[in-house]
mmCIF file of C-alpha atoms in Angstrom:
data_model
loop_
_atom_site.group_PDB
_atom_site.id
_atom_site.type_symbol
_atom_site.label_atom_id
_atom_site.label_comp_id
_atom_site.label_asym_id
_atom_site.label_seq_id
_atom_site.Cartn_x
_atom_site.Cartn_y
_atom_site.Cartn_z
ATOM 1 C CA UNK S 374 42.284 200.680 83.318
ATOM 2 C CA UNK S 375 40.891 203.889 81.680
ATOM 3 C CA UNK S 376 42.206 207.090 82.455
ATOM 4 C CA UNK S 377 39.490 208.631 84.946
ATOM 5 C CA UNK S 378 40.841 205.686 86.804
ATOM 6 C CA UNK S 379 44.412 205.726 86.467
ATOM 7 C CA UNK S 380 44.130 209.839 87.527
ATOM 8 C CA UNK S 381 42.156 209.189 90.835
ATOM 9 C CA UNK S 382 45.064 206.616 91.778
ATOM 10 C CA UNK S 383 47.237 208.794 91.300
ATOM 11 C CA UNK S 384 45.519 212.053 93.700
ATOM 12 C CA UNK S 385 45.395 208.835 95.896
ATOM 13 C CA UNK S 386 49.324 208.549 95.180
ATOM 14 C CA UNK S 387 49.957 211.993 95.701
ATOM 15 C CA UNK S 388 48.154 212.432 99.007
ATOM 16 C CA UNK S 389 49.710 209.516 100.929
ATOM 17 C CA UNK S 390 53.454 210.866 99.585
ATOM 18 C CA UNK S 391 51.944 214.181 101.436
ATOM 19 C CA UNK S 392 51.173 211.301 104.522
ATOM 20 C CA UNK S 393 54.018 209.871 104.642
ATOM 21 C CA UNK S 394 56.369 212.973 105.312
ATOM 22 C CA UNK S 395 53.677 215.507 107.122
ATOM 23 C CA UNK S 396 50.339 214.121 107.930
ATOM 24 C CA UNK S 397 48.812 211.514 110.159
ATOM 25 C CA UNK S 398 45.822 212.268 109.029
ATOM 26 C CA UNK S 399 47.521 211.378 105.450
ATOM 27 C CA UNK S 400 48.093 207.396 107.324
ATOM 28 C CA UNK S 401 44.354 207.120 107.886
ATOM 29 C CA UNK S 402 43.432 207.940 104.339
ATOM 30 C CA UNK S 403 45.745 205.801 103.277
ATOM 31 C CA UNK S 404 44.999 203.105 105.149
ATOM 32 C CA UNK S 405 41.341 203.841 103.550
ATOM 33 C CA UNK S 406 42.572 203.665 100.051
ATOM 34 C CA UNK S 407 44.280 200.148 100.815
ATOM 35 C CA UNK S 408 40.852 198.698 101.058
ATOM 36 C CA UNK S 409 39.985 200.430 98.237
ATOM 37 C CA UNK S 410 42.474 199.206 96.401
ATOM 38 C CA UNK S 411 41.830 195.560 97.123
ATOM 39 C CA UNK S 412 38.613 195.684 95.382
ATOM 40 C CA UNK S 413 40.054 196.380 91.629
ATOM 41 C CA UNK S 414 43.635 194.711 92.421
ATOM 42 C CA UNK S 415 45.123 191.383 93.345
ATOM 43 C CA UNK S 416 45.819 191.162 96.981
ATOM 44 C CA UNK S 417 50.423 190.913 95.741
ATOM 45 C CA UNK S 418 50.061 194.001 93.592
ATOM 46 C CA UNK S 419 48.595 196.096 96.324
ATOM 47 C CA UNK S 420 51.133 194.603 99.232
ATOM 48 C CA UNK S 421 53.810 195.519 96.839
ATOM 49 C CA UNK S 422 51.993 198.925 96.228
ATOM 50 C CA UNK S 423 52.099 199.357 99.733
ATOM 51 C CA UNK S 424 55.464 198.359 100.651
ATOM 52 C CA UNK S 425 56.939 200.933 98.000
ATOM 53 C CA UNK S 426 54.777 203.653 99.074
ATOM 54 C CA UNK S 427 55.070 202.812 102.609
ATOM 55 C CA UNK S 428 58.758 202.048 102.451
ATOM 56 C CA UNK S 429 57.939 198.695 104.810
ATOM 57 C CA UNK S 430 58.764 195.522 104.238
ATOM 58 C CA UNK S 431 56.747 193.037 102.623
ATOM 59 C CA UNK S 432 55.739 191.430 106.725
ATOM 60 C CA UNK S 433 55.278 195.351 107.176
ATOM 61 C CA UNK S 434 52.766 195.701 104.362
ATOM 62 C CA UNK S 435 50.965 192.946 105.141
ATOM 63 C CA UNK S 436 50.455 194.191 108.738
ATOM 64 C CA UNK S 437 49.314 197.387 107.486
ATOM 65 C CA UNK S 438 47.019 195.907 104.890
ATOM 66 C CA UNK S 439 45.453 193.823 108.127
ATOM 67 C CA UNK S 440 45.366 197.157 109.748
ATOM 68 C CA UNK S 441 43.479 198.877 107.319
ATOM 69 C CA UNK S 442 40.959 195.703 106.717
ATOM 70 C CA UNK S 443 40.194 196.152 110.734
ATOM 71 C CA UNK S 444 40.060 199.957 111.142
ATOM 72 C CA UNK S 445 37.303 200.318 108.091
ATOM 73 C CA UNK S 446 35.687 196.973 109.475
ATOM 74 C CA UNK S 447 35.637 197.167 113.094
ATOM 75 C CA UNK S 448 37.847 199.707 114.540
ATOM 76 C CA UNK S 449 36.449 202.995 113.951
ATOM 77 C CA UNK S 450 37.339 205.259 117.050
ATOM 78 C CA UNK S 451 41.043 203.719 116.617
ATOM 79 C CA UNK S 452 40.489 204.772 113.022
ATOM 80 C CA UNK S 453 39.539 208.754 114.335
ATOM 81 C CA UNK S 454 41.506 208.721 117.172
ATOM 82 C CA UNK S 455 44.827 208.028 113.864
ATOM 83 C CA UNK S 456 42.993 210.951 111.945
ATOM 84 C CA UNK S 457 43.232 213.335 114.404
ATOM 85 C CA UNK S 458 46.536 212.885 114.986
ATOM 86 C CA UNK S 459 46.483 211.228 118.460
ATOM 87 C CA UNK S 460 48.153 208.389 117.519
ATOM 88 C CA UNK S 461 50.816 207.928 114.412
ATOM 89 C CA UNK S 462 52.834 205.210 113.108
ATOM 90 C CA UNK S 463 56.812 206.407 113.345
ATOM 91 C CA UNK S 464 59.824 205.021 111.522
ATOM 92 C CA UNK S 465 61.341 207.690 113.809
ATOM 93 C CA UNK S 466 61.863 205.169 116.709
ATOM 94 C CA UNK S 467 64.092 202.932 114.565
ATOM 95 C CA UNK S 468 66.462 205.679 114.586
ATOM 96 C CA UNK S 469 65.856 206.041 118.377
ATOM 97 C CA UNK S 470 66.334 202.161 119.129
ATOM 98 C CA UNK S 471 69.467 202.112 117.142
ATOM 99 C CA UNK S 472 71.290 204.801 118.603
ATOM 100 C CA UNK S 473 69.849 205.052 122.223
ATOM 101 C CA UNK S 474 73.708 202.750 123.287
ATOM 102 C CA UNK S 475 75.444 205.738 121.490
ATOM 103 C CA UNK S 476 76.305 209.172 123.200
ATOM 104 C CA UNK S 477 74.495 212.115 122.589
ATOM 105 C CA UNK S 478 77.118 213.574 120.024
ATOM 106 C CA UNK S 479 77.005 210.187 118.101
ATOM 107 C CA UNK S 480 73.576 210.366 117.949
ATOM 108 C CA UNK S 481 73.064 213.667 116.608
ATOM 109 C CA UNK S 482 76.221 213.241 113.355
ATOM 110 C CA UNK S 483 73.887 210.036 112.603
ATOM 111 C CA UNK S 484 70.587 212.101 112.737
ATOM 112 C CA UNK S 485 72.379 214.289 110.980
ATOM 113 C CA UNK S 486 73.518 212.204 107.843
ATOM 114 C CA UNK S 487 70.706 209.949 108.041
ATOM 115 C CA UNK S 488 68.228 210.276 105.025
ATOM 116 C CA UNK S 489 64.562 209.140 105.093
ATOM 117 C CA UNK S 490 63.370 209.103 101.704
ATOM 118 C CA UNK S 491 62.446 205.265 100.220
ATOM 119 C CA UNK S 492 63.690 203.608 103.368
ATOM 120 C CA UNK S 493 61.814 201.412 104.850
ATOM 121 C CA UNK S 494 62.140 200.238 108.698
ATOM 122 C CA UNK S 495 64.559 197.238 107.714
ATOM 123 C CA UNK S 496 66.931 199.526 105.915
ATOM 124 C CA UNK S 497 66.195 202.196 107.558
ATOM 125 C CA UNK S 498 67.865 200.851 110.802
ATOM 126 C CA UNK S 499 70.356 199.439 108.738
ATOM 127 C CA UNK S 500 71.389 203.278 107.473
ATOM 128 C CA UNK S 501 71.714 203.851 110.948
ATOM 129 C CA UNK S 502 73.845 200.863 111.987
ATOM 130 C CA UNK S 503 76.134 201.546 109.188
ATOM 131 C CA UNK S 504 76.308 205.369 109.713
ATOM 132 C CA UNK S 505 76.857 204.441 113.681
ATOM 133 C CA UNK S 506 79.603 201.978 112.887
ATOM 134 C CA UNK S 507 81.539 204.489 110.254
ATOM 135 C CA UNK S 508 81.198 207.855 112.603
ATOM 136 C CA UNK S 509 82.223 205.622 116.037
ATOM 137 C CA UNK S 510 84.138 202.553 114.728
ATOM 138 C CA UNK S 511 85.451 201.622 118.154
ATOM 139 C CA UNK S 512 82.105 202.111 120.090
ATOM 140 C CA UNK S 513 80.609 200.040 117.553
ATOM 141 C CA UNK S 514 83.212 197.366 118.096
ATOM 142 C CA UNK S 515 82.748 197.514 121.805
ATOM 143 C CA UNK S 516 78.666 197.373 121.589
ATOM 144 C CA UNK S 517 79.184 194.208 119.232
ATOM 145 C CA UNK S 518 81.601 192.429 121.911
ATOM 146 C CA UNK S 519 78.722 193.045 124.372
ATOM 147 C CA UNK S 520 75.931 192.169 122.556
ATOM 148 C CA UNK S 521 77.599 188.758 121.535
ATOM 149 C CA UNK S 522 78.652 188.250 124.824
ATOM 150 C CA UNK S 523 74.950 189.322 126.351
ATOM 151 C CA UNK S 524 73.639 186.541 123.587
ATOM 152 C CA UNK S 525 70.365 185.123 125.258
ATOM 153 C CA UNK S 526 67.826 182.528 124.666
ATOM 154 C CA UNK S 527 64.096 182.479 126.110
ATOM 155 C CA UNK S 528 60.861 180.876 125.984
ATOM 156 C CA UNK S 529 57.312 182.080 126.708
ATOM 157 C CA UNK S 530 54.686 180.083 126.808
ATOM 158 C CA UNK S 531 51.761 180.926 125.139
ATOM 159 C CA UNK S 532 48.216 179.272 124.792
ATOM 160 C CA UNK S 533 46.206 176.404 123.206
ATOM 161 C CA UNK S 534 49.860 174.592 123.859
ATOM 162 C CA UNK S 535 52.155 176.967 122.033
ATOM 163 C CA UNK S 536 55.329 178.568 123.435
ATOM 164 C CA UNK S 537 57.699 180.970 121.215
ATOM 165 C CA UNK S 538 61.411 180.848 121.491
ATOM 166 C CA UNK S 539 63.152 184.030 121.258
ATOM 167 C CA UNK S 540 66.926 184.265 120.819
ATOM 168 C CA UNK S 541 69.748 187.195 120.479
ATOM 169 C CA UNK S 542 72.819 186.285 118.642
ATOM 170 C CA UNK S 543 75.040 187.172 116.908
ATOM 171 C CA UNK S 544 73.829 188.137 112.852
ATOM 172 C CA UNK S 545 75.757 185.860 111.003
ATOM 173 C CA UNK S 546 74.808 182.816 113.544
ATOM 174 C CA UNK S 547 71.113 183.839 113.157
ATOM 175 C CA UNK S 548 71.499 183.959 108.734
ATOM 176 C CA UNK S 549 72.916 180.983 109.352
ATOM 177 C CA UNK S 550 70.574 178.776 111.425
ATOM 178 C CA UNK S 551 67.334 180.970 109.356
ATOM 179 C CA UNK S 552 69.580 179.649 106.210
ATOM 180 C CA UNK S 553 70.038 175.804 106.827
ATOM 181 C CA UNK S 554 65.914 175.601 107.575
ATOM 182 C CA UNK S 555 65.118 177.583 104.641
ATOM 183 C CA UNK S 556 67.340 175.202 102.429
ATOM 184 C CA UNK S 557 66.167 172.165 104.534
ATOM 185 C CA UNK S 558 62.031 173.446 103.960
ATOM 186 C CA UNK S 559 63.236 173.781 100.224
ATOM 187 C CA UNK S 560 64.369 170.358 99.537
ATOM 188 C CA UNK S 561 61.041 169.155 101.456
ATOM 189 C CA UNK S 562 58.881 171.332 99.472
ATOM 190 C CA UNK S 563 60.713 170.255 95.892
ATOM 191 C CA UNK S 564 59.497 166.778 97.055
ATOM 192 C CA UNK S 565 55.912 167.922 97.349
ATOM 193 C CA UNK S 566 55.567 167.925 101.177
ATOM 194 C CA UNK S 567 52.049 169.869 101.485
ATOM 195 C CA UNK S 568 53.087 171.971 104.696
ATOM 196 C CA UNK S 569 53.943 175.723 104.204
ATOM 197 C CA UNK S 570 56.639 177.184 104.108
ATOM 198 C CA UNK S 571 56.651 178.488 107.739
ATOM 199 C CA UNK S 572 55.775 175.526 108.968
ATOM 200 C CA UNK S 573 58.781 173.280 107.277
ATOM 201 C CA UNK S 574 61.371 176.074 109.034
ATOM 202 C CA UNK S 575 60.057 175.520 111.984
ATOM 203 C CA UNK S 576 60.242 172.010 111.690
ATOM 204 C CA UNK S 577 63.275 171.791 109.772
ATOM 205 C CA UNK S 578 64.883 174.071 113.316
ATOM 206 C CA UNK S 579 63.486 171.018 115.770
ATOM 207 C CA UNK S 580 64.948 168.463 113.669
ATOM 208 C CA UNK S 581 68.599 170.075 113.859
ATOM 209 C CA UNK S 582 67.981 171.080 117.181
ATOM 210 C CA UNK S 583 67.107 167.787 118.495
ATOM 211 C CA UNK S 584 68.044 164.916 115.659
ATOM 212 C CA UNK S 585 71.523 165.434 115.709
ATOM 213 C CA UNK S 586 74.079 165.825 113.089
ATOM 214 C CA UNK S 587 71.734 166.452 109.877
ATOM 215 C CA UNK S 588 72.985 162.698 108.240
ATOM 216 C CA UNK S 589 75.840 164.923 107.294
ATOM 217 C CA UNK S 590 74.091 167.132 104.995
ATOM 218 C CA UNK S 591 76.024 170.211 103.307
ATOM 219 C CA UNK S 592 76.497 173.492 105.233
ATOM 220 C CA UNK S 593 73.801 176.129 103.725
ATOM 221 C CA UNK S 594 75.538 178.662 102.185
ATOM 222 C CA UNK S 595 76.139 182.501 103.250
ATOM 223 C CA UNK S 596 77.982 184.865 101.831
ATOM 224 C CA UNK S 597 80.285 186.931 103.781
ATOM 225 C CA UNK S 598 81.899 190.279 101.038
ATOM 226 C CA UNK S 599 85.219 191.872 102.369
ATOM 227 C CA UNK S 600 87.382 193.580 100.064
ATOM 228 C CA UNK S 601 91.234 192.797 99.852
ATOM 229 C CA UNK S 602 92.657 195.486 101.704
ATOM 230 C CA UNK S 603 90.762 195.231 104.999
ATOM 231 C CA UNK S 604 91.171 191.401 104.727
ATOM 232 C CA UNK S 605 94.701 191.832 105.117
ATOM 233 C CA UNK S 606 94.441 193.850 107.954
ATOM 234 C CA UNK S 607 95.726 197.274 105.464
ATOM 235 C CA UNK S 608 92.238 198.758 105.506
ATOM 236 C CA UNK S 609 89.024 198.929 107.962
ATOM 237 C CA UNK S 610 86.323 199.418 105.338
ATOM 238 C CA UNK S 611 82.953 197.500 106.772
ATOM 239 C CA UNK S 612 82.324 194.022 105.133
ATOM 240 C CA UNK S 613 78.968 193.056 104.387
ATOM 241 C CA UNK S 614 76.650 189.857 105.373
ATOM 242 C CA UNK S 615 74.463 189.480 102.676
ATOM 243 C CA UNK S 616 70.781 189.962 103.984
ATOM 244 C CA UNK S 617 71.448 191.426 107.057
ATOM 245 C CA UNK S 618 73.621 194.537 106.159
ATOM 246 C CA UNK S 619 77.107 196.160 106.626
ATOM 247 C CA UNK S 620 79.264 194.381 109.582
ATOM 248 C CA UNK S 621 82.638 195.822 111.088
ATOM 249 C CA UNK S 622 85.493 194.756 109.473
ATOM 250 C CA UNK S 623 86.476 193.186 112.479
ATOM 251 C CA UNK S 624 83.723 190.480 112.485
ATOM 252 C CA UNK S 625 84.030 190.208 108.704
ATOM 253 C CA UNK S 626 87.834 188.915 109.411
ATOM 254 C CA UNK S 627 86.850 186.874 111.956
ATOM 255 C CA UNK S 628 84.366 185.040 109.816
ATOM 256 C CA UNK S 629 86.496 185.088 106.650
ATOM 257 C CA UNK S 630 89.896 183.548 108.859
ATOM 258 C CA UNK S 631 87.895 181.061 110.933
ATOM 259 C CA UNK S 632 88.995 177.610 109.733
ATOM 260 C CA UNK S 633 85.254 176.088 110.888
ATOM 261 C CA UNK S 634 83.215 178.920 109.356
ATOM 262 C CA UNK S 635 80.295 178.082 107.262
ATOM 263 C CA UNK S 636 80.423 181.409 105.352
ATOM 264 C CA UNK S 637 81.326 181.964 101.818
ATOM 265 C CA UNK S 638 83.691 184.396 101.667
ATOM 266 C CA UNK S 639 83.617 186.769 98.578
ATOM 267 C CA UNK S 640 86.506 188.969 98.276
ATOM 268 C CA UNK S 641 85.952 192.449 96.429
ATOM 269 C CA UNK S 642 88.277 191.324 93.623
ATOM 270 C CA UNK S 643 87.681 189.758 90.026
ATOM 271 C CA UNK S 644 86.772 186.081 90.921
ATOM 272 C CA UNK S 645 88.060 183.354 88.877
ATOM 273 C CA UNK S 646 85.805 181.314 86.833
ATOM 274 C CA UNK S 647 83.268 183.314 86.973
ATOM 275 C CA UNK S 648 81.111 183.975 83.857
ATOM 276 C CA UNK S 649 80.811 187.373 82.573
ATOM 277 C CA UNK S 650 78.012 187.182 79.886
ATOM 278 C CA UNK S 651 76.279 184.133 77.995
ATOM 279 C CA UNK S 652 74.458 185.645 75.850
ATOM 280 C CA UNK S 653 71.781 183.394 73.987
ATOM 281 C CA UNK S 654 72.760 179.922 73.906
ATOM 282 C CA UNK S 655 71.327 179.155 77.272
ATOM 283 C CA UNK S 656 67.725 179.903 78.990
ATOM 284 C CA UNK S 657 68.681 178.708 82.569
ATOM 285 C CA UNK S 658 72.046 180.089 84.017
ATOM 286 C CA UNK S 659 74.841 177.970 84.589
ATOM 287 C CA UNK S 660 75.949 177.426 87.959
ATOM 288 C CA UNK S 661 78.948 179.491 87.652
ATOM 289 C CA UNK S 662 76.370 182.083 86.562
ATOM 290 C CA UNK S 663 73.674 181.868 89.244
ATOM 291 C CA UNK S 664 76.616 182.587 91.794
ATOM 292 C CA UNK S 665 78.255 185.556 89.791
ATOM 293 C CA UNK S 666 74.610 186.870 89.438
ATOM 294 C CA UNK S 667 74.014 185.747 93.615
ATOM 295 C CA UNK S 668 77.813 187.823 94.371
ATOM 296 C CA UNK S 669 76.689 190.889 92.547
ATOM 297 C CA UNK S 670 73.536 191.344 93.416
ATOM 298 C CA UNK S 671 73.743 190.099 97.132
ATOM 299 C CA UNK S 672 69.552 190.404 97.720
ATOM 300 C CA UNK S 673 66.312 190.372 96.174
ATOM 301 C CA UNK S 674 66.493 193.264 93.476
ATOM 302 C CA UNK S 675 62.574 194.397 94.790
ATOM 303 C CA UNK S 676 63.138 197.772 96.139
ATOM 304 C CA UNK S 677 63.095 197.019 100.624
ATOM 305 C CA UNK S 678 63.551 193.610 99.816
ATOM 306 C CA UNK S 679 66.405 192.103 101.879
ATOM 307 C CA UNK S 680 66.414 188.047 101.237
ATOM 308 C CA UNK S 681 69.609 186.663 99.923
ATOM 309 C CA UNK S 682 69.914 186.195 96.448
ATOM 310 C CA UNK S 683 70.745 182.416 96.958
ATOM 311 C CA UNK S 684 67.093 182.010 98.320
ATOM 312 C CA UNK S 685 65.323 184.372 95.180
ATOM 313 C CA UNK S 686 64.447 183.215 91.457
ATOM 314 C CA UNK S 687 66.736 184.144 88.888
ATOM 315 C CA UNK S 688 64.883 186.573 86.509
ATOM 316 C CA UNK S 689 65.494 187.831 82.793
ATOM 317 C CA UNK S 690 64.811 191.391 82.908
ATOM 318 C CA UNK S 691 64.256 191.228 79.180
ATOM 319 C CA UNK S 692 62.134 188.426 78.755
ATOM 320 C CA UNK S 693 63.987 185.678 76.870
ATOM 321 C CA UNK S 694 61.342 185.283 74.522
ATOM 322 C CA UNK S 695 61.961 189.121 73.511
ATOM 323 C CA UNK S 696 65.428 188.483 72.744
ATOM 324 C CA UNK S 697 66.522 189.081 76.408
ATOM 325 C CA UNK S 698 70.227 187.238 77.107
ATOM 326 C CA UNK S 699 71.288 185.310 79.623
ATOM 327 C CA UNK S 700 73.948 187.507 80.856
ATOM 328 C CA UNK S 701 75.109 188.961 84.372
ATOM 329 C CA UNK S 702 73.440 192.578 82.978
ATOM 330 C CA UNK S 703 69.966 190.505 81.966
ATOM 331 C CA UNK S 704 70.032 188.284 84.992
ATOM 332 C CA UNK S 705 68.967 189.546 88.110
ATOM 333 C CA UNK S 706 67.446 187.712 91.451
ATOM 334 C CA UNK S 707 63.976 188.308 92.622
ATOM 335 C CA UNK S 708 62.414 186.802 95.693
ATOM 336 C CA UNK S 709 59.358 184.314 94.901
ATOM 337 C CA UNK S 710 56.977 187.274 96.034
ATOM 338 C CA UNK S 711 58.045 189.550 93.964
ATOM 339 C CA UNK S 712 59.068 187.939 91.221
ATOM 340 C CA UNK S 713 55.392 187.217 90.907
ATOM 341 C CA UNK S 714 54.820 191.049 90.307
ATOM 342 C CA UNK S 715 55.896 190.495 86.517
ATOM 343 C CA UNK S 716 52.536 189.410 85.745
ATOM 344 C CA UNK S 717 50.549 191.884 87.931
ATOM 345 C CA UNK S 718 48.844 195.123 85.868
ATOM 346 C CA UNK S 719 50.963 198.103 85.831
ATOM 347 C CA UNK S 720 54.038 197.145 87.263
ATOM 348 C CA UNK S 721 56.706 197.839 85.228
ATOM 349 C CA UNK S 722 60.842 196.768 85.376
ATOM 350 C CA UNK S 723 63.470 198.274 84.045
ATOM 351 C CA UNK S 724 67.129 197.508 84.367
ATOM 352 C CA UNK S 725 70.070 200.024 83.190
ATOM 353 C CA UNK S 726 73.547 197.942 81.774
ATOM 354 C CA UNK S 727 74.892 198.974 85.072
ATOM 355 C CA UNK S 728 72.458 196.341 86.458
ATOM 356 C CA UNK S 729 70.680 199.121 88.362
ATOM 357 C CA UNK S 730 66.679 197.964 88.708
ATOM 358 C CA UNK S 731 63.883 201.252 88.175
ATOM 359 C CA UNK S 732 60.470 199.861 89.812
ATOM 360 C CA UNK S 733 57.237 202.125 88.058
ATOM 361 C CA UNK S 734 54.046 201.438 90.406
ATOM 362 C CA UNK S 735 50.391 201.213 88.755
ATOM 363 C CA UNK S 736 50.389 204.667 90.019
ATOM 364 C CA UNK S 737 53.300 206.226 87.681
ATOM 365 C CA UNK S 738 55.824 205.932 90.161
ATOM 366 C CA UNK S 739 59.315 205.298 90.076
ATOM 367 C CA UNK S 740 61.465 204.018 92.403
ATOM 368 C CA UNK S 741 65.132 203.475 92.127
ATOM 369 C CA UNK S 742 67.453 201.793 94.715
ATOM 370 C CA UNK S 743 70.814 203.859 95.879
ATOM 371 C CA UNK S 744 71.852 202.039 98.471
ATOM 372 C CA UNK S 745 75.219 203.851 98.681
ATOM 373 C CA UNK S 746 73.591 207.403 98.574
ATOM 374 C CA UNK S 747 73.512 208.363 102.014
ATOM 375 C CA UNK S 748 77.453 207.891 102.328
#
């Protein structure tokens, strides 16, 4: 890419950042530049492009890639009616949704201490969820009692012969059924079974649901982080369930003291056995090693990313063939999607000995992860 090019992406760059904290007229001509984009780029470096400018999750950036494709193709008064600001796309209502159970005063600390900036709507409701839970710790404990006990499952039929199933449960029963089909549709694909992804989950979730006890297969594995204190009942610090977010410590003892529980707990204390650098002598991590590097880095390392590290690729972030170790600092987990981005054009990863990943975009930009920073 010359540099006439590499200067008009980034005036592209610069006007949706303008977008995406003023304008709605910035979301239409962004929306325009997606297509764009998709003429000189592979269809994963622009969804990842998207996602990190957009803050939305990879689903999310997909969606608004689709969007874009059908306002430019077919949609053209939907497309004016966005650029002159009739209608808008909002992350605003996440914080709405979140807090509409709280009161008023609730409400308005969290708007308060909330921050925006490279959020996306997963972790952006997450912020609030956590920020909820640490302002009103016994609200939050009484909303989770009666959402668990409000737990619900429905179907709605659909056409062609097609029905969905919706259920609300509780988070860590959700990871957990999501987990056991992901592992089962694993196994099945290692084996070369030609059906997607999608479809093996689904099928993977009828065959537990309706074929028994599994021929005794092993529990998929969650992990469930608690530090010492509060799991001795000295401290109330929130525990964490690794792809869906901070918990109250409350549910985090109940899942780390319940002699059935599926959950791996990980307490916030140096683990025995575990590895703390290998340097050369080994390309693929041990086992010990892919769970230290699973432990510390909990989820994809991709910037909005939230899928458990036990489901991502294991990635040197100096490439072994450069000299790069296989080490807890090296080693870092990256979902199949966007471990893929390593070969794209422009994308650049960086990773500090703290273990801290720095994303650059084709465009020059940088994006660091602090999840802690809004506390």
């Amino acid at each position: 890419m010359d540099v006439l090019e590499k200067s008009e992406e980034r005036v592209v760059a610069d006007s949706a950042e303008h977008w995406k904290r003023w304008s709605r007229y910035g979301q239409a001509m962004l929306l325009r530049q997606i297509v764009q984009m998709r003429q000189v780029r592979s269809r994963r470096s622009v969804l990842a492009w998207v996602a990190l400018s957009c803050n939305c999750t990879q689903a999310g950036a997909e969606r608004k890639a689709a969007l874009a494709d059908a306002l430019t193709a077919y949609l053209p008064r939907t497309l004016e009616a966005l650029e002159n600001g009739v209608i808008d796309e909002g992350m605003a209502a996440k914080v709405f949704e979140a807090t509409a159970c709280a009161s008023r005063e609730v409400a308005r600390e969290v708007d308060a201490r909330v921050k925006f900036e490279n959020k996306n709507s997963a972790s952006l409701r997450r912020m609030v969820n956590t920020l909820l839970m640490r302002i009103d710790p016994e609200g939050y404990e009484a909303r989770r009692r009666a959402k668990a006990a409000a737990r619900m499952l429905e179907i709605r039929h659909g056409d062609h012969g097609s029905s969905t199933l919706f259920a609300e449960l509780p988070s860590d029963r959700a990871q957990a059924i999501y987990a056991a089909c992901d592992r089962d549709a694993l196994e099945k694909k290692r084996k070369g079974d030609k059906r997607t992804m999608d479809q093996l989950r689904v099928d993977a979730l009828v065959e537990r649901c309706l074929g028994g006890e599994c021929g005794g297969k092993p529990k998929a594995q969650i992990y469930v982080y608690i530090d010492l204190p509060t799991l001795m009942g000295m401290r109330n610090n929130p525990g964490e369930l690794a792809g869906c977010g901070e918990i109250s410590p409350e549910m985090a003892r109940e899942i780390a003291f319940d002699t059935n529980s599926v959950w791996n707990r990980i307490v916030s204390e140096p683990m025995t056995g575990l590895p703390i650098d290998m340097g050369r002598k080994s390309y693929r991590p041990s086992k010990k090693m892919r769970k230290y590097v699973q432990v510390l880095h909990r989820t994809c390392c991709m910037l909005g990313c939230s899928r458990p590290a036990q489901y991502s690729d294991l990635d040197h972030a100096q490439p072994w063939s450069e000299g790069g170790g296989t080490d807890k600092i090296n080693i870092r987990p990256f979902c199949r999607v966007h471990h893929g981005l390593r070969d794209e054009p422009g994308w650049e990863f960086h990773t500090d000995a703290n273990g801290v990943t720095t994303i650059t975009t084709p465009d020059g930009r940088t994006y660091t992860d602090d999840p802690e920073g809004f506390i």
